[in-house]
């Protein structure tokens, strides 16, 4: 842990965690995060300097979009030299999308950026918000020999810290709302916080933060289901302005083998649209060499998403399109790990 001079910036974007119940009306309203130590007096025991910024107005996580990610990245950039770590309080529904986007946008990150939230408002008696917030701050402040223990974008929820771009929300009711099916936790909080050092990304040389703020959301999603019609497939693939398609396939990357389906996909690729194969399964990944169906997709130029999550696939495409990549160049970059979002074989 760092010294008592440790400074942490808390960024409240919106979401359940920042709500407080009016004792008279029972209505929920955001509380003032500038008075966070009054709301959560346990934080005073850390001895850290805690400052807070709140979005005004706060944003429901269902309304998150790329411009929000840019604003959030700019806040971190503007305050990067002033603070040792950052805690972002965010609604749970799209937290994994935001964590994924930031992991790509904050190139050269050497300080902790920890996203957290809660299933119950922090002002309620049984809230999970206090524990999530306290642990997230402790992790954001954790340093050894001048180096952050978690120098990457992460998500902390219900005693576990995950790489942000490996997470997905899997439960809307339980406190353990998030999972990282294809990558181990970076840390687990019990009596003490135990860090899983071999799986944490540490810079091998001195790096300077480079914040990317150009994102291009010219993408569409084609989720397969038994009985999908040619009209539906055509409508998605021929959407005006689309530069890349996430093809949500079955199992290890399989899709229907009807001639019309393969022809539609092949035509799209021929029109310089990148088709990115991402499995509908929550665990495991795409292996287009495993079955004949996958091999045929590979032969016509469909790009394997490996074990990427859907959330990370969306963010990665927007990030790479924002860099002006397209066609084969884009396809080649999708197969590379930018921020630990896929497992390279």
JSON list of C-alpha atoms in Angstrom, two decimals, residues 66 69 97 100-101 104 215-217 219-221 246 248 276 278 308-321 334:
[
{"chain": "A", "resi": 66, "resn": "UNK", "atom": "CA", "xyz": [-19.07, 6.33, -27.00]},
{"chain": "A", "resi": 69, "resn": "UNK", "atom": "CA", "xyz": [-16.37, 6.97, -22.84]},
{"chain": "A", "resi": 97, "resn": "UNK", "atom": "CA", "xyz": [-18.65, -2.16, -22.06]},
{"chain": "A", "resi": 100, "resn": "UNK", "atom": "CA", "xyz": [-13.51, -2.65, -22.17]},
{"chain": "A", "resi": 101, "resn": "UNK", "atom": "CA", "xyz": [-13.52, 0.68, -23.99]},
{"chain": "A", "resi": 104, "resn": "UNK", "atom": "CA", "xyz": [-8.22, 0.26, -25.26]},
{"chain": "A", "resi": 215, "resn": "UNK", "atom": "CA", "xyz": [-14.24, 6.01, -31.73]},
{"chain": "A", "resi": 216, "resn": "UNK", "atom": "CA", "xyz": [-16.35, 4.88, -34.66]},
{"chain": "A", "resi": 217, "resn": "UNK", "atom": "CA", "xyz": [-19.61, 3.08, -33.90]},
{"chain": "A", "resi": 219, "resn": "UNK", "atom": "CA", "xyz": [-20.93, -1.55, -36.47]},
{"chain": "A", "resi": 220, "resn": "UNK", "atom": "CA", "xyz": [-23.89, -3.91, -36.32]},
{"chain": "A", "resi": 221, "resn": "UNK", "atom": "CA", "xyz": [-24.64, -7.22, -34.61]},
{"chain": "A", "resi": 246, "resn": "UNK", "atom": "CA", "xyz": [-20.21, -8.89, -35.03]},
{"chain": "A", "resi": 248, "resn": "UNK", "atom": "CA", "xyz": [-22.74, -14.03, -32.83]},
{"chain": "A", "resi": 276, "resn": "UNK", "atom": "CA", "xyz": [-16.06, -10.70, -36.59]},
{"chain": "A", "resi": 278, "resn": "UNK", "atom": "CA", "xyz": [-17.90, -14.05, -31.53]},
{"chain": "A", "resi": 308, "resn": "UNK", "atom": "CA", "xyz": [-13.26, -12.29, -26.52]},
{"chain": "A", "resi": 309, "resn": "UNK", "atom": "CA", "xyz": [-16.44, -11.21, -24.75]},
{"chain": "A", "resi": 310, "resn": "UNK", "atom": "CA", "xyz": [-19.23, -9.56, -26.70]},
{"chain": "A", "resi": 311, "resn": "UNK", "atom": "CA", "xyz": [-18.69, -6.35, -24.70]},
{"chain": "A", "resi": 312, "resn": "UNK", "atom": "CA", "xyz": [-14.98, -6.23, -25.53]},
{"chain": "A", "resi": 313, "resn": "UNK", "atom": "CA", "xyz": [-15.70, -7.04, -29.18]},
{"chain": "A", "resi": 314, "resn": "UNK", "atom": "CA", "xyz": [-17.97, -4.01, -29.46]},
{"chain": "A", "resi": 315, "resn": "UNK", "atom": "CA", "xyz": [-15.42, -1.70, -27.83]},
{"chain": "A", "resi": 316, "resn": "UNK", "atom": "CA", "xyz": [-12.47, -3.13, -29.78]},
{"chain": "A", "resi": 317, "resn": "UNK", "atom": "CA", "xyz": [-14.18, -2.61, -33.13]},
{"chain": "A", "resi": 318, "resn": "UNK", "atom": "CA", "xyz": [-15.14, 0.97, -32.29]},
{"chain": "A", "resi": 319, "resn": "UNK", "atom": "CA", "xyz": [-11.58, 1.65, -31.14]},
{"chain": "A", "resi": 320, "resn": "UNK", "atom": "CA", "xyz": [-9.90, 0.20, -34.24]},
{"chain": "A", "resi": 321, "resn": "UNK", "atom": "CA", "xyz": [-12.41, 1.78, -36.63]},
{"chain": "A", "resi": 334, "resn": "UNK", "atom": "CA", "xyz": [-8.66, -7.82, -34.48]}
]
